[in-house]
Short mmCIF file of C-alpha atoms in Angstrom, two decimals:
data_model
loop_
_atom_site.label_atom_id
_atom_site.label_comp_id
_atom_site.label_asym_id
_atom_site.label_seq_id
_atom_site.Cartn_x
_atom_site.Cartn_y
_atom_site.Cartn_z
CA MET A 1 73.93 104.68 78.23
CA ALA A 2 75.93 107.88 78.71
CA LYS A 3 77.09 106.67 82.12
CA LEU A 4 78.30 103.40 80.59
CA LYS A 5 80.25 105.31 77.93
CA SER A 6 81.90 107.53 80.54
CA ILE A 7 82.85 104.50 82.66
CA THR A 8 84.25 102.73 79.60
CA PHE A 9 86.21 105.85 78.63
CA PHE A 10 87.59 106.21 82.17
CA ILE A 11 88.66 102.55 82.30
CA GLY A 12 90.28 102.91 78.87
CA ILE A 13 92.26 105.96 80.04
CA MET A 14 93.38 104.14 83.19
CA LEU A 15 94.50 101.16 81.12
CA LEU A 16 96.28 103.55 78.73
CA ILE A 17 98.21 105.13 81.60
CA GLY A 18 98.98 101.67 83.05
CA ALA A 19 100.20 100.40 79.67
CA ALA A 20 102.43 103.44 79.20
CA LEU A 21 103.93 102.98 82.67
CA CYS A 22 104.44 99.24 82.13
CA LEU A 23 106.14 99.92 78.81
CA TYR A 24 108.44 102.54 80.35
CA PHE A 25 109.45 100.44 83.35
CA SER A 26 109.91 97.23 81.36
CA LEU A 27 112.21 98.98 78.88
CA ARG A 28 114.10 100.63 81.75
CA ASN A 29 114.49 97.27 83.51
CA LEU A 30 115.61 95.60 80.27
CA SER A 31 118.49 98.04 80.04
CA SER A 32 119.57 97.26 83.61
CA ILE A 33 119.69 93.45 83.30
CA ARG A 34 123.17 92.18 84.00
CA PRO A 35 124.63 89.85 81.37
CA ALA A 36 125.22 86.23 82.37
CA SER A 37 128.95 86.91 82.30
CA ALA A 38 128.52 89.32 85.24
CA TYR A 39 127.75 86.37 87.53
CA GLU A 40 130.08 83.77 88.93
CA ASP A 41 128.44 80.43 89.62
CA MET A 42 129.16 79.41 93.19
CA GLY A 43 127.34 76.08 92.78
CA VAL A 44 124.20 74.53 94.18
CA HIS A 45 123.84 74.71 97.94
CA THR A 46 121.41 73.07 100.33
CA PHE A 47 119.52 75.55 102.49
CA VAL A 48 117.61 74.73 105.69
CA PRO A 49 115.00 76.99 107.31
CA GLU A 50 116.46 78.88 110.25
CA GLU A 51 113.92 81.45 111.44
CA VAL A 52 110.63 83.17 110.71
CA TYR A 53 110.16 86.88 111.20
CA PRO A 54 107.43 89.40 110.35
CA VAL A 55 107.97 92.34 108.00
CA GLN A 56 105.63 95.27 107.40
CA ARG A 57 104.76 95.89 103.74
CA GLU A 58 102.56 98.47 102.11
CA ASN A 59 98.99 97.26 101.80
CA HIS A 60 98.00 97.23 98.12
CA ALA A 61 94.29 97.16 98.88
CA THR A 62 92.12 100.11 97.91
CA GLY A 63 89.53 102.28 99.55
CA GLN A 64 88.61 101.86 103.19
CA GLN A 65 90.72 98.71 103.57
CA LYS A 66 93.85 100.71 102.61
CA ARG A 67 92.91 103.66 104.85
CA ASN A 68 92.25 101.45 107.87
CA HIS A 69 95.28 99.20 107.28
CA PRO A 70 98.03 101.06 105.38
CA THR A 71 100.49 98.24 106.01
CA THR A 72 100.20 94.49 106.17
CA THR A 73 102.39 91.92 107.86
CA VAL A 74 104.10 89.25 105.76
CA TYR A 75 106.22 86.46 107.14
CA ILE A 76 109.72 85.76 105.86
CA VAL A 77 111.38 82.38 106.24
CA ARG A 78 115.15 82.78 106.35
CA TYR A 79 117.21 79.83 105.18
CA ARG A 80 120.92 79.23 105.74
CA THR A 81 123.31 76.86 104.03
CA GLU A 82 124.02 73.53 105.67
CA ASP A 83 127.70 73.65 104.72
CA GLY A 84 128.42 76.80 106.74
CA SER A 85 129.37 78.92 103.71
CA GLY A 86 127.26 81.79 105.09
CA TYR A 87 124.83 82.11 102.18
CA GLN A 88 121.24 82.94 103.03
CA TYR A 89 117.98 82.65 101.14
CA LYS A 90 114.76 84.45 102.11
CA TYR A 91 111.32 83.20 101.18
CA GLU A 92 108.22 85.36 101.60
CA SER A 93 105.55 82.93 102.74
CA GLY A 94 102.62 85.36 102.78
CA SER A 95 100.49 86.92 105.48
CA VAL A 96 99.64 83.73 107.39
CA GLU A 97 102.13 83.10 110.16
CA SER A 98 101.20 79.42 110.52
CA THR A 99 102.32 78.75 106.94
CA ALA A 100 105.76 80.15 107.68
CA GLN A 101 105.95 78.34 111.02
CA ASN A 102 104.98 75.10 109.29
CA ILE A 103 107.92 75.50 106.88
CA LEU A 104 110.24 76.08 109.84
CA GLU A 105 108.90 73.12 111.83
CA THR A 106 109.15 70.63 108.96
CA GLY A 107 112.70 71.80 108.34
CA ARG A 108 112.74 70.45 104.81
CA PRO A 109 115.91 71.58 103.01
CA ILE A 110 115.81 73.19 99.58
CA GLU A 111 118.47 73.52 96.93
CA GLN A 112 119.32 76.86 95.35
CA ARG A 113 122.08 77.92 92.98
CA VAL A 114 124.18 80.83 94.25
CA LEU A 115 125.43 83.38 91.74
CA SER A 116 128.03 85.84 92.93
CA ILE A 117 127.86 89.26 91.29
CA SER A 118 131.27 90.10 89.84
CA GLY A 119 132.82 93.29 91.17
CA GLU A 120 130.39 93.51 94.07
CA ASN A 121 130.29 91.87 97.44
CA SER A 122 126.83 90.39 96.87
CA TYR A 123 125.07 87.36 95.46
CA ILE A 124 121.67 86.14 94.35
CA THR A 125 120.02 82.75 94.70
CA ILE A 126 118.06 81.12 91.90
CA ASN A 127 116.49 77.71 91.31
CA ALA A 128 119.01 74.89 91.38
CA ASP A 129 118.13 73.88 87.81
CA ASP A 130 118.79 77.37 86.41
CA THR A 131 122.08 78.87 85.31
CA ALA A 132 123.20 82.47 84.96
CA GLN A 133 122.29 82.26 81.28
CA THR A 134 118.77 80.94 81.90
CA TYR A 135 118.29 83.53 84.66
CA GLU A 136 119.23 86.34 82.25
CA THR A 137 117.00 84.84 79.53
CA GLN A 138 114.01 84.57 81.88
CA GLN A 139 114.40 88.20 82.96
CA LYS A 140 114.61 89.38 79.36
CA ARG A 141 111.62 87.26 78.33
CA THR A 142 109.51 88.66 81.18
CA TYR A 143 110.31 92.30 80.44
CA TRP A 144 109.94 91.86 76.66
CA THR A 145 106.54 90.24 77.17
CA ILE A 146 105.39 93.15 79.34
CA ALA A 147 106.73 95.64 76.78
CA LYS A 148 105.02 93.88 73.85
CA VAL A 149 101.64 93.61 75.56
CA SER A 150 101.82 97.24 76.68
CA ALA A 151 102.85 98.45 73.22
CA ALA A 152 100.07 96.41 71.61
CA TYR A 153 97.49 97.99 73.91
CA LEU A 154 98.85 101.48 73.22
CA LEU A 155 98.72 100.92 69.45
CA MET A 156 95.23 99.44 69.68
CA TRP A 157 94.02 102.40 71.77
CA ILE A 158 95.50 104.89 69.31
CA ALA A 159 93.97 103.05 66.33
CA VAL A 160 90.49 102.76 67.87
CA ASN A 161 90.41 106.34 69.12
CA GLY A 162 91.86 107.63 65.85
CA LEU A 163 89.13 105.82 63.95
CA LEU A 164 86.44 107.21 66.26
CA LEU A 165 87.83 110.73 65.89
CA TYR A 166 87.92 110.34 62.12
CA LYS A 167 84.28 109.18 62.06
CA ARG A 168 83.18 112.11 64.23
CA ARG A 169 84.89 114.65 61.96
CA LYS A 170 83.46 113.10 58.82
CA GLY A 171 80.00 112.93 60.41
CA VAL A 172 79.64 109.21 59.79
#
């Protein structure tokens, strides 16, 4: 029973640290979201797959798997616009090369909206159905959801542990 309590306490502390980090980073990312007015809509473009190439990424496994394989290979499919405007779109297809090669061989075009970032010589691509406003809204919704869930866990942890501490001091 004591071992179960110590494991539960350890997991609770790890979740507490994770919630605090998630709350911090979500609030930091919320403050760095560009407003929709910072993007110039360059329209919807048709992209065709052009090449597949491997990229090394950090392996997020744990234990022996991470020690034996600190990096993993993922395959990127690079798309280019059909109209020659020079825009590119990169899709990370995962760690199976045949999946990426299949995308390249079928050559099926996709449509993406291009948003130019005002004041910078860069752009982003988003779903063709989205706009700069919906893109901004989706980012805000994601980070607010993470912040709310993290804050709720932190408050719950404080309440439960405060109650337990109160009961211990009162001898109940």
